[in-house]
Amino acid sequence: MLSERPLGGETPVNTSLFSRSILCPPAMKFICWTLLIISGIADSRSEQYKVVGPADAVLAVAGEDVILPCSVKPSISVVDMRVGWSRPDQKDSQIVHLYENHVDKSTDQSQSYRGRTKLNHQELQRGNASLKLLSVRVSDEGLYKCFIPSKSWYDEAIVNVSVEAVGHPPVITIDGFDDSGGLHLQCESEGWYPEPVLELLNSEGVSLSSETTETHRNTDGFKVKHTITVHDSDNKIHCRVKLRHHELETMIIITSNMFNSSSTPVIMISVFVVVGVIAGILIAVLAHKNKERIQLQNEHRQLQDDKRRTQHERDQLLESLKILIPKALTDLRSHRVNVILDADTAHPHLIVSDDAKQVYQAKLVRTLDKTEHAAFKDLVFQIREAERGGEQVPP
């Protein structure tokens, strides 16, 4: 799509007409004005140009570089002009690249294009404003506007970019058996853009009808998956993915051994069940043993805690006694009572001291009879009486 119009929608005015009219003599004013008008029209037309883009869409491959063509006709230099590229089909018309005042400016450039665009400054002298887009992404597909304004003119061109991404080679996997012994085959491939065509073929190249088809799209492109059931052995199955002129293919050979192993899943399931039961019993026993071990450890830990707590309490009690006993003895000494012992009423085996304050146990060789006991008491009496009176006791 091309358009050409004066900048601001107004007819360009050549201001040199007024400066030239001053030099014109009054007698030739009509001729001068006529010449000046013709010259102004010529100068105005010399400022006009067309911005030209490609007639067809530009095809780009994801991951590769691509050139977006844009030039001016006639081929005048645009080095001193402003050259811009934007995305009119995106929100706020994203700035893809901007050249102004002889430098590339990235201030307003869209983040997704930073570091991925280049203008050839030498080609600008020849009116070539083509943009090189590096490492093409799937999201780069769409419309691009190349605009080149001058002081008195403006024009733009639209470039349509079509992106394609070649995905991964298809992968064929065996997805089990059905009730009739048929072999389920699944073929899938991802990373394609736009959506590719996936087909399954037999050894003769005849397309096989897929039982299930799935298509998913993400930021990297499309993922396709088809499933079929095969009942014939000694057969080759091809899985082919096509996108325009790109084509990837994978093959698998179906042998009779694959079908003979159809009963294998039942045997394997039985084995898995038995192994699962045994494993369950072992796990239960180990769990019970582990539970008992943990319980014993907890009991032992509890006994150790009780022992440490008892030891701590005993130590605290001893420390308390060390403080209380001296204090109690001190209190007892401070409350002593003056006591006088009565020797007459004392036990016969006890001897009361002279100050009647202490008592001792008498050590007797034999037991005294009544006569001896009476004499002993009389002797003791005399001694005491003598001591009171200060007399000497006869031997």
mmCIF file of C-alpha atoms in Angstrom:
data_model
loop_
_atom_site.group_PDB
_atom_site.id
_atom_site.type_symbol
_atom_site.label_atom_id
_atom_site.label_comp_id
_atom_site.label_asym_id
_atom_site.label_seq_id
_atom_site.Cartn_x
_atom_site.Cartn_y
_atom_site.Cartn_z
ATOM 1 C CA MET A 1 0.000 0.000 0.000
ATOM 2 C CA LEU A 2 1.493 3.321 -1.092
ATOM 3 C CA SER A 3 0.485 6.882 -0.289
ATOM 4 C CA GLU A 4 1.968 10.272 -1.053
ATOM 5 C CA ARG A 5 0.935 13.579 0.400
ATOM 6 C CA PRO A 6 2.469 16.866 1.530
ATOM 7 C CA LEU A 7 3.533 16.944 5.152
ATOM 8 C CA GLY A 8 0.648 18.260 7.227
ATOM 9 C CA GLY A 9 -1.774 17.977 4.284
ATOM 10 C CA GLU A 10 -0.844 21.407 2.870
ATOM 11 C CA THR A 11 0.622 22.384 -0.529
ATOM 12 C CA PRO A 12 4.367 22.945 -0.223
ATOM 13 C CA VAL A 13 5.377 26.597 -0.473
ATOM 14 C CA ASN A 14 8.690 27.641 -1.946
ATOM 15 C CA THR A 15 9.793 30.711 0.033
ATOM 16 C CA SER A 16 12.494 31.502 -2.533
ATOM 17 C CA LEU A 17 9.796 33.060 -4.776
ATOM 18 C CA PHE A 18 9.549 36.119 -2.563
ATOM 19 C CA SER A 19 13.287 36.660 -2.388
ATOM 20 C CA ARG A 20 13.604 36.378 -6.159
ATOM 21 C CA SER A 21 10.747 38.859 -6.804
ATOM 22 C CA ILE A 22 12.754 41.658 -5.168
ATOM 23 C CA LEU A 23 15.355 41.501 -7.949
ATOM 24 C CA CYS A 24 12.758 41.780 -10.738
ATOM 25 C CA PRO A 25 12.456 45.297 -12.460
ATOM 26 C CA PRO A 26 8.934 46.819 -12.307
ATOM 27 C CA ALA A 27 8.573 46.861 -16.108
ATOM 28 C CA MET A 28 9.111 43.083 -16.286
ATOM 29 C CA LYS A 29 7.121 42.156 -13.159
ATOM 30 C CA PHE A 30 4.565 40.044 -15.056
ATOM 31 C CA ILE A 31 7.253 38.057 -16.817
ATOM 32 C CA CYS A 32 9.190 37.637 -13.601
ATOM 33 C CA TRP A 33 6.176 36.392 -11.707
ATOM 34 C CA THR A 34 5.441 33.885 -14.437
ATOM 35 C CA LEU A 35 8.989 32.571 -14.392
ATOM 36 C CA LEU A 36 9.053 32.441 -10.612
ATOM 37 C CA ILE A 37 5.809 30.447 -10.466
ATOM 38 C CA ILE A 38 7.154 27.956 -13.008
ATOM 39 C CA SER A 39 10.425 27.712 -11.060
ATOM 40 C CA GLY A 40 8.544 27.208 -7.763
ATOM 41 C CA ILE A 41 6.446 24.429 -9.236
ATOM 42 C CA ALA A 42 9.628 22.736 -10.484
ATOM 43 C CA ASP A 43 11.321 23.110 -7.087
ATOM 44 C CA SER A 44 8.249 21.739 -5.282
ATOM 45 C CA ARG A 45 8.093 18.726 -7.535
ATOM 46 C CA SER A 46 11.784 18.087 -6.936
ATOM 47 C CA GLU A 47 10.950 17.608 -3.189
ATOM 48 C CA GLN A 48 8.314 14.974 -3.895
ATOM 49 C CA TYR A 49 9.231 11.277 -3.770
ATOM 50 C CA LYS A 50 7.586 7.918 -3.329
ATOM 51 C CA VAL A 51 8.369 5.394 -0.601
ATOM 52 C CA VAL A 52 8.225 1.972 -2.222
ATOM 53 C CA GLY A 53 7.948 -1.448 -0.576
ATOM 54 C CA PRO A 54 7.650 -5.002 -1.936
ATOM 55 C CA ALA A 55 4.532 -5.988 -3.810
ATOM 56 C CA ASP A 56 4.343 -9.419 -2.135
ATOM 57 C CA ALA A 57 4.726 -10.545 1.434
ATOM 58 C CA VAL A 58 8.259 -11.076 2.728
ATOM 59 C CA LEU A 59 8.796 -14.674 3.841
ATOM 60 C CA ALA A 60 11.014 -15.099 6.929
ATOM 61 C CA VAL A 61 12.202 -18.230 8.710
ATOM 62 C CA ALA A 62 12.267 -18.258 12.503
ATOM 63 C CA GLY A 63 15.802 -18.063 13.867
ATOM 64 C CA GLU A 64 17.240 -16.566 10.665
ATOM 65 C CA ASP A 65 17.743 -12.966 9.476
ATOM 66 C CA VAL A 66 15.526 -11.209 6.923
ATOM 67 C CA ILE A 67 15.624 -7.959 4.914
ATOM 68 C CA LEU A 68 12.486 -5.781 4.825
ATOM 69 C CA PRO A 69 12.780 -3.818 1.523
ATOM 70 C CA CYS A 70 12.031 -0.086 1.472
ATOM 71 C CA SER A 71 13.351 2.659 -0.830
ATOM 72 C CA VAL A 72 12.461 6.053 -2.271
ATOM 73 C CA LYS A 73 11.777 6.837 -5.927
ATOM 74 C CA PRO A 74 13.541 8.634 -7.451
ATOM 75 C CA SER A 75 16.698 7.386 -5.728
ATOM 76 C CA ILE A 76 17.577 10.457 -3.708
ATOM 77 C CA SER A 77 19.673 10.487 -0.540
ATOM 78 C CA VAL A 78 17.730 10.194 2.703
ATOM 79 C CA VAL A 79 20.779 10.561 4.959
ATOM 80 C CA ASP A 80 19.532 13.950 6.204
ATOM 81 C CA MET A 81 15.948 12.756 6.591
ATOM 82 C CA ARG A 82 14.108 10.897 9.268
ATOM 83 C CA VAL A 83 13.673 7.162 8.542
ATOM 84 C CA GLY A 84 11.341 5.104 10.692
ATOM 85 C CA TRP A 85 9.906 1.611 10.920
ATOM 86 C CA SER A 86 6.860 0.731 13.033
ATOM 87 C CA ARG A 87 4.182 -1.935 13.566
ATOM 88 C CA PRO A 88 0.800 -0.402 12.635
ATOM 89 C CA ASP A 89 -0.991 -3.671 13.454
ATOM 90 C CA GLN A 90 0.249 -3.595 17.049
ATOM 91 C CA LYS A 91 -1.012 -1.611 20.004
ATOM 92 C CA ASP A 92 0.274 2.001 20.014
ATOM 93 C CA SER A 93 2.063 1.294 16.696
ATOM 94 C CA GLN A 94 5.281 -0.013 18.195
ATOM 95 C CA ILE A 95 8.525 1.607 17.035
ATOM 96 C CA VAL A 96 10.711 -1.045 15.400
ATOM 97 C CA HIS A 97 13.588 1.230 14.349
ATOM 98 C CA LEU A 98 14.197 4.991 14.159
ATOM 99 C CA TYR A 99 16.959 6.893 12.336
ATOM 100 C CA GLU A 100 17.185 10.638 12.963
ATOM 101 C CA ASN A 101 19.908 13.288 12.861
ATOM 102 C CA HIS A 102 22.317 10.763 11.308
ATOM 103 C CA VAL A 103 22.088 8.282 14.216
ATOM 104 C CA ASP A 104 19.957 5.281 15.178
ATOM 105 C CA LYS A 105 17.831 6.019 18.244
ATOM 106 C CA SER A 106 16.622 3.323 20.625
ATOM 107 C CA THR A 107 14.906 5.490 23.226
ATOM 108 C CA ASP A 108 11.388 4.791 21.961
ATOM 109 C CA GLN A 109 12.207 1.452 20.333
ATOM 110 C CA SER A 110 10.056 -1.513 21.343
ATOM 111 C CA GLN A 111 11.830 -3.782 23.826
ATOM 112 C CA SER A 112 11.260 -6.888 21.711
ATOM 113 C CA TYR A 113 13.235 -5.357 18.798
ATOM 114 C CA ARG A 114 16.185 -3.897 20.652
ATOM 115 C CA GLY A 115 19.449 -5.283 19.355
ATOM 116 C CA ARG A 116 17.706 -7.021 16.444
ATOM 117 C CA THR A 117 17.391 -4.257 13.804
ATOM 118 C CA LYS A 118 19.946 -2.619 11.500
ATOM 119 C CA LEU A 119 19.925 0.120 8.828
ATOM 120 C CA ASN A 120 22.747 0.347 6.289
ATOM 121 C CA HIS A 121 23.791 4.010 6.538
ATOM 122 C CA GLN A 122 25.763 3.841 3.282
ATOM 123 C CA GLU A 123 22.669 2.635 1.427
ATOM 124 C CA LEU A 124 20.713 5.640 2.741
ATOM 125 C CA GLN A 125 22.705 7.819 0.332
ATOM 126 C CA ARG A 126 21.131 5.880 -2.533
ATOM 127 C CA GLY A 127 17.614 6.116 -1.072
ATOM 128 C CA ASN A 128 17.645 2.524 0.259
ATOM 129 C CA ALA A 129 16.029 2.407 3.722
ATOM 130 C CA SER A 130 15.661 -1.386 3.902
ATOM 131 C CA LEU A 131 15.661 -2.800 7.444
ATOM 132 C CA LYS A 132 17.537 -5.949 8.474
ATOM 133 C CA LEU A 133 15.716 -7.935 11.163
ATOM 134 C CA LEU A 134 17.906 -10.374 13.077
ATOM 135 C CA SER A 135 16.921 -13.724 14.635
ATOM 136 C CA VAL A 136 13.341 -13.709 13.426
ATOM 137 C CA ARG A 137 10.688 -14.821 15.900
ATOM 138 C CA VAL A 138 7.194 -16.157 15.356
ATOM 139 C CA SER A 139 5.862 -12.981 16.998
ATOM 140 C CA ASP A 140 7.542 -10.876 14.269
ATOM 141 C CA GLU A 141 4.879 -11.861 11.754
ATOM 142 C CA GLY A 142 2.612 -9.000 10.671
ATOM 143 C CA LEU A 143 2.606 -5.554 9.057
ATOM 144 C CA TYR A 144 5.539 -3.126 9.095
ATOM 145 C CA LYS A 145 5.401 0.537 8.053
ATOM 146 C CA CYS A 146 8.386 2.292 6.502
ATOM 147 C CA PHE A 147 7.935 6.085 6.695
ATOM 148 C CA ILE A 148 10.307 8.830 5.467
ATOM 149 C CA PRO A 149 9.280 12.462 6.072
ATOM 150 C CA SER A 150 11.178 15.479 4.762
ATOM 151 C CA LYS A 151 10.726 19.182 5.563
ATOM 152 C CA SER A 152 7.892 19.517 3.061
ATOM 153 C CA TRP A 153 6.873 15.990 2.118
ATOM 154 C CA TYR A 154 5.868 12.652 3.664
ATOM 155 C CA ASP A 155 5.326 9.176 2.297
ATOM 156 C CA GLU A 156 5.197 5.650 3.629
ATOM 157 C CA ALA A 157 5.006 2.015 2.497
ATOM 158 C CA ILE A 158 3.603 -1.109 4.137
ATOM 159 C CA VAL A 159 5.579 -4.370 4.234
ATOM 160 C CA ASN A 160 3.818 -7.624 5.084
ATOM 161 C CA VAL A 161 6.058 -10.177 6.830
ATOM 162 C CA SER A 162 5.104 -13.855 6.930
ATOM 163 C CA VAL A 163 7.079 -16.028 9.353
ATOM 164 C CA GLU A 164 7.481 -19.769 9.227
ATOM 165 C CA ALA A 165 9.219 -22.010 11.763
ATOM 166 C CA VAL A 166 10.533 -25.484 10.944
ATOM 167 C CA GLY A 167 9.892 -27.745 13.905
ATOM 168 C CA HIS A 168 11.512 -30.885 15.241
ATOM 169 C CA PRO A 169 11.535 -34.187 13.319
ATOM 170 C CA PRO A 170 8.443 -36.305 14.080
ATOM 171 C CA VAL A 171 8.715 -38.988 16.766
ATOM 172 C CA ILE A 172 6.817 -42.313 16.589
ATOM 173 C CA THR A 173 6.066 -44.133 19.847
ATOM 174 C CA ILE A 174 4.159 -47.346 20.692
ATOM 175 C CA ASP A 175 1.211 -46.551 22.917
ATOM 176 C CA GLY A 176 0.087 -50.091 23.841
ATOM 177 C CA PHE A 177 -2.448 -52.533 22.378
ATOM 178 C CA ASP A 178 -6.216 -52.569 21.997
ATOM 179 C CA ASP A 179 -8.590 -55.452 22.892
ATOM 180 C CA SER A 180 -8.206 -57.034 19.445
ATOM 181 C CA GLY A 181 -4.410 -57.074 19.628
ATOM 182 C CA GLY A 182 -3.928 -53.999 17.441
ATOM 183 C CA LEU A 183 -0.837 -51.893 17.997
ATOM 184 C CA HIS A 184 -1.384 -48.230 18.904
ATOM 185 C CA LEU A 185 1.125 -45.901 17.254
ATOM 186 C CA GLN A 186 1.481 -42.236 18.132
ATOM 187 C CA CYS A 187 3.365 -39.665 16.029
ATOM 188 C CA GLU A 188 4.028 -36.105 17.181
ATOM 189 C CA SER A 189 6.126 -33.099 16.262
ATOM 190 C CA GLU A 190 6.413 -29.583 17.704
ATOM 191 C CA GLY A 191 7.923 -26.159 17.049
ATOM 192 C CA TRP A 192 6.180 -25.495 13.718
ATOM 193 C CA TYR A 193 4.663 -22.245 12.457
ATOM 194 C CA PRO A 194 2.187 -21.863 10.955
ATOM 195 C CA GLU A 195 0.314 -25.102 11.628
ATOM 196 C CA PRO A 196 1.898 -27.933 9.606
ATOM 197 C CA VAL A 197 0.289 -30.936 7.936
ATOM 198 C CA LEU A 198 1.013 -34.286 9.613
ATOM 199 C CA GLU A 199 0.130 -37.561 7.916
ATOM 200 C CA LEU A 200 0.814 -41.261 8.474
ATOM 201 C CA LEU A 201 1.491 -43.524 5.478
ATOM 202 C CA ASN A 202 2.047 -47.236 4.978
ATOM 203 C CA SER A 203 4.927 -48.833 3.090
ATOM 204 C CA GLU A 204 3.140 -48.195 -0.231
ATOM 205 C CA GLY A 205 2.800 -44.498 0.449
ATOM 206 C CA VAL A 206 -0.953 -44.662 1.068
ATOM 207 C CA SER A 207 -2.191 -42.174 3.653
ATOM 208 C CA LEU A 208 -3.656 -43.805 6.777
ATOM 209 C CA SER A 209 -6.659 -42.353 8.541
ATOM 210 C CA SER A 210 -5.791 -41.076 11.999
ATOM 211 C CA GLU A 211 -8.035 -42.109 14.862
ATOM 212 C CA THR A 212 -7.211 -39.102 17.035
ATOM 213 C CA THR A 213 -5.579 -35.767 16.193
ATOM 214 C CA GLU A 214 -4.387 -33.088 18.589
ATOM 215 C CA THR A 215 -3.061 -29.593 17.911
ATOM 216 C CA HIS A 216 -1.634 -27.213 20.486
ATOM 217 C CA ARG A 217 -0.110 -23.758 20.055
ATOM 218 C CA ASN A 218 2.371 -21.974 22.327
ATOM 219 C CA THR A 219 4.935 -19.200 21.987
ATOM 220 C CA ASP A 220 7.260 -21.511 20.037
ATOM 221 C CA GLY A 221 4.641 -22.528 17.470
ATOM 222 C CA PHE A 222 2.387 -25.517 16.894
ATOM 223 C CA LYS A 223 2.544 -29.057 18.262
ATOM 224 C CA VAL A 224 0.655 -31.749 16.340
ATOM 225 C CA LYS A 225 -0.030 -35.366 17.322
ATOM 226 C CA HIS A 226 -1.845 -38.184 15.466
ATOM 227 C CA THR A 227 -2.678 -41.735 16.603
ATOM 228 C CA ILE A 228 -3.483 -44.872 14.552
ATOM 229 C CA THR A 229 -3.929 -48.599 15.225
ATOM 230 C CA VAL A 230 -1.985 -51.145 13.161
ATOM 231 C CA HIS A 231 -2.999 -54.827 12.790
ATOM 232 C CA ASP A 232 -0.575 -55.984 10.087
ATOM 233 C CA SER A 233 2.979 -57.066 10.763
ATOM 234 C CA ASP A 234 6.018 -56.748 8.485
ATOM 235 C CA ASN A 235 4.879 -53.254 7.553
ATOM 236 C CA LYS A 236 6.582 -49.866 7.434
ATOM 237 C CA ILE A 237 4.797 -46.841 8.858
ATOM 238 C CA HIS A 238 5.940 -43.382 7.812
ATOM 239 C CA CYS A 239 5.144 -40.183 9.731
ATOM 240 C CA ARG A 240 5.570 -37.063 7.638
ATOM 241 C CA VAL A 241 5.239 -33.367 8.592
ATOM 242 C CA LYS A 242 5.006 -30.752 5.853
ATOM 243 C CA LEU A 243 4.980 -26.959 5.842
ATOM 244 C CA ARG A 244 5.131 -25.273 2.443
ATOM 245 C CA HIS A 245 8.443 -26.434 0.959
ATOM 246 C CA HIS A 246 9.718 -27.892 4.263
ATOM 247 C CA GLU A 247 9.226 -31.596 4.965
ATOM 248 C CA LEU A 248 10.459 -33.926 7.753
ATOM 249 C CA GLU A 249 9.787 -37.669 7.959
ATOM 250 C CA THR A 250 10.313 -40.601 10.355
ATOM 251 C CA MET A 251 9.744 -44.330 9.792
ATOM 252 C CA ILE A 252 9.088 -47.349 12.054
ATOM 253 C CA ILE A 253 9.100 -51.040 11.014
ATOM 254 C CA ILE A 254 6.308 -53.155 12.498
ATOM 255 C CA THR A 255 7.375 -56.795 13.070
ATOM 256 C CA SER A 256 5.468 -59.877 14.222
ATOM 257 C CA ASN A 257 7.429 -59.864 17.469
ATOM 258 C CA MET A 258 5.595 -56.691 18.461
ATOM 259 C CA PHE A 259 2.239 -58.418 18.100
ATOM 260 C CA ASN A 260 3.415 -61.614 19.857
ATOM 261 C CA SER A 261 4.244 -59.465 22.820
ATOM 262 C CA SER A 262 0.655 -58.294 23.107
ATOM 263 C CA SER A 263 0.127 -60.739 25.993
ATOM 264 C CA THR A 264 3.160 -59.351 27.721
ATOM 265 C CA PRO A 265 1.226 -56.527 29.379
ATOM 266 C CA VAL A 266 -1.072 -59.014 31.165
ATOM 267 C CA ILE A 267 1.896 -60.993 32.494
ATOM 268 C CA MET A 268 3.660 -57.818 33.445
ATOM 269 C CA ILE A 269 0.588 -56.549 35.241
ATOM 270 C CA SER A 270 0.339 -59.815 37.219
ATOM 271 C CA VAL A 271 4.010 -59.654 38.117
ATOM 272 C CA PHE A 272 3.626 -56.038 39.148
ATOM 273 C CA VAL A 273 0.627 -56.906 41.328
ATOM 274 C CA VAL A 274 2.508 -59.722 43.132
ATOM 275 C CA VAL A 275 5.588 -57.581 43.544
ATOM 276 C CA GLY A 276 3.398 -54.761 44.754
ATOM 277 C CA VAL A 277 1.727 -56.955 47.399
ATOM 278 C CA ILE A 278 5.088 -58.263 48.650
ATOM 279 C CA ALA A 279 6.490 -54.777 48.681
ATOM 280 C CA GLY A 280 3.455 -53.588 50.606
ATOM 281 C CA ILE A 281 3.910 -56.298 53.259
ATOM 282 C CA LEU A 282 7.611 -55.533 53.593
ATOM 283 C CA ILE A 283 6.890 -51.855 53.876
ATOM 284 C CA ALA A 284 4.263 -52.518 56.574
ATOM 285 C CA VAL A 285 6.689 -54.731 58.571
ATOM 286 C CA LEU A 286 9.481 -52.224 58.259
ATOM 287 C CA ALA A 287 7.138 -49.452 59.244
ATOM 288 C CA HIS A 288 6.043 -51.424 62.353
ATOM 289 C CA LYS A 289 9.656 -52.161 63.299
ATOM 290 C CA ASN A 290 10.570 -48.587 62.778
ATOM 291 C CA LYS A 291 7.634 -47.493 64.915
ATOM 292 C CA GLU A 292 8.756 -49.803 67.778
ATOM 293 C CA ARG A 293 12.329 -48.565 67.471
ATOM 294 C CA ILE A 294 11.170 -44.984 67.630
ATOM 295 C CA GLN A 295 8.982 -45.791 70.645
ATOM 296 C CA LEU A 296 11.921 -47.414 72.495
ATOM 297 C CA GLN A 297 14.093 -44.451 71.681
ATOM 298 C CA ASN A 298 11.442 -42.125 73.057
ATOM 299 C CA GLU A 299 11.118 -44.177 76.272
ATOM 300 C CA HIS A 300 14.890 -44.255 76.737
ATOM 301 C CA ARG A 301 15.024 -40.549 76.145
ATOM 302 C CA GLN A 302 12.236 -40.050 78.724
ATOM 303 C CA LEU A 303 14.128 -42.128 81.337
ATOM 304 C CA GLN A 304 17.274 -40.139 80.714
ATOM 305 C CA ASP A 305 15.319 -36.932 81.149
ATOM 306 C CA ASP A 306 13.783 -38.190 84.419
ATOM 307 C CA LYS A 307 17.211 -39.242 85.692
ATOM 308 C CA ARG A 308 18.684 -35.859 84.895
ATOM 309 C CA ARG A 309 15.718 -34.122 86.514
ATOM 310 C CA THR A 310 16.039 -36.248 89.738
ATOM 311 C CA GLN A 311 19.777 -35.623 89.907
ATOM 312 C CA HIS A 312 19.145 -31.928 89.519
ATOM 313 C CA GLU A 313 16.541 -31.921 92.298
ATOM 314 C CA ARG A 314 18.914 -33.870 94.629
ATOM 315 C CA ASP A 315 21.711 -31.427 93.958
ATOM 316 C CA GLN A 316 19.381 -28.535 94.702
ATOM 317 C CA LEU A 317 18.306 -30.210 97.979
ATOM 318 C CA LEU A 318 21.919 -30.726 99.093
ATOM 319 C CA GLU A 319 22.717 -27.148 98.331
ATOM 320 C CA SER A 320 19.721 -26.079 100.420
ATOM 321 C CA LEU A 321 20.773 -28.289 103.346
ATOM 322 C CA LYS A 322 24.272 -26.853 103.263
ATOM 323 C CA ILE A 323 22.696 -23.485 103.860
ATOM 324 C CA LEU A 324 19.921 -24.506 106.321
ATOM 325 C CA ILE A 325 21.895 -26.791 108.714
ATOM 326 C CA PRO A 326 24.498 -24.190 109.763
ATOM 327 C CA LYS A 327 21.731 -21.683 110.160
ATOM 328 C CA ALA A 328 19.700 -24.091 112.364
ATOM 329 C CA LEU A 329 22.712 -24.844 114.574
ATOM 330 C CA THR A 330 23.311 -21.153 114.977
ATOM 331 C CA ASP A 331 19.681 -20.663 115.979
ATOM 332 C CA LEU A 332 19.895 -23.536 118.516
ATOM 333 C CA ARG A 333 23.003 -22.118 120.124
ATOM 334 C CA SER A 334 21.349 -18.758 120.447
ATOM 335 C CA HIS A 335 18.398 -20.366 122.366
ATOM 336 C CA ARG A 336 20.313 -22.592 124.866
ATOM 337 C CA VAL A 337 18.647 -23.329 128.269
ATOM 338 C CA ASN A 338 20.517 -23.758 131.573
ATOM 339 C CA VAL A 339 19.822 -27.371 132.724
ATOM 340 C CA ILE A 340 20.954 -29.082 136.007
ATOM 341 C CA LEU A 341 20.961 -32.898 136.087
ATOM 342 C CA ASP A 342 19.732 -34.789 139.142
ATOM 343 C CA ALA A 343 22.101 -37.607 140.002
ATOM 344 C CA ASP A 344 19.627 -39.222 142.393
ATOM 345 C CA THR A 345 17.184 -39.954 139.693
ATOM 346 C CA ALA A 346 19.776 -40.870 137.081
ATOM 347 C CA HIS A 347 20.114 -44.374 135.711
ATOM 348 C CA PRO A 348 22.450 -46.518 137.687
ATOM 349 C CA HIS A 349 24.748 -46.975 134.676
ATOM 350 C CA LEU A 350 25.039 -43.241 134.146
ATOM 351 C CA ILE A 351 27.363 -40.910 135.981
ATOM 352 C CA VAL A 352 26.501 -37.228 136.295
ATOM 353 C CA SER A 353 29.363 -34.735 136.114
ATOM 354 C CA ASP A 354 30.338 -32.583 139.035
ATOM 355 C CA ASP A 355 28.739 -29.471 137.521
ATOM 356 C CA ALA A 356 25.572 -31.469 136.886
ATOM 357 C CA LYS A 357 25.719 -30.417 133.291
ATOM 358 C CA GLN A 358 26.966 -33.615 131.625
ATOM 359 C CA VAL A 359 26.349 -37.347 132.023
ATOM 360 C CA TYR A 360 28.567 -40.328 131.219
ATOM 361 C CA GLN A 361 27.949 -44.041 130.896
ATOM 362 C CA ALA A 362 29.527 -46.043 133.681
ATOM 363 C CA LYS A 363 31.691 -49.018 132.697
ATOM 364 C CA LEU A 364 30.988 -51.842 135.184
ATOM 365 C CA VAL A 365 32.865 -55.087 135.277
ATOM 366 C CA ARG A 366 30.015 -56.970 136.863
ATOM 367 C CA THR A 367 26.570 -56.414 138.211
ATOM 368 C CA LEU A 368 26.415 -55.317 141.871
ATOM 369 C CA ASP A 369 24.128 -57.097 144.303
ATOM 370 C CA LYS A 370 21.826 -55.211 146.617
ATOM 371 C CA THR A 371 24.341 -54.932 149.483
ATOM 372 C CA GLU A 372 27.135 -53.771 147.239
ATOM 373 C CA HIS A 373 24.847 -51.393 145.459
ATOM 374 C CA ALA A 374 23.737 -49.844 148.736
ATOM 375 C CA ALA A 375 27.316 -49.489 149.870
ATOM 376 C CA PHE A 376 28.283 -47.950 146.528
ATOM 377 C CA LYS A 377 25.535 -45.441 146.785
ATOM 378 C CA ASP A 378 26.532 -44.583 150.336
ATOM 379 C CA LEU A 379 30.125 -44.079 149.233
ATOM 380 C CA VAL A 380 29.080 -41.845 146.401
ATOM 381 C CA PHE A 381 26.934 -39.849 148.796
ATOM 382 C CA GLN A 382 29.781 -39.344 151.211
ATOM 383 C CA ILE A 383 32.094 -38.212 148.452
ATOM 384 C CA ARG A 384 29.626 -35.642 147.249
ATOM 385 C CA GLU A 385 28.971 -34.411 150.754
ATOM 386 C CA ALA A 386 32.662 -34.105 151.360
ATOM 387 C CA GLU A 387 33.094 -32.181 148.159
ATOM 388 C CA ARG A 388 30.349 -29.797 149.200
ATOM 389 C CA GLY A 389 31.886 -29.231 152.585
ATOM 390 C CA GLY A 390 35.404 -29.178 151.366
ATOM 391 C CA GLU A 391 36.329 -32.219 153.504
ATOM 392 C CA GLN A 392 38.665 -34.975 152.511
ATOM 393 C CA VAL A 393 37.143 -38.378 152.077
ATOM 394 C CA PRO A 394 38.896 -41.079 154.075
ATOM 395 C CA PRO A 395 40.312 -43.870 152.103
#
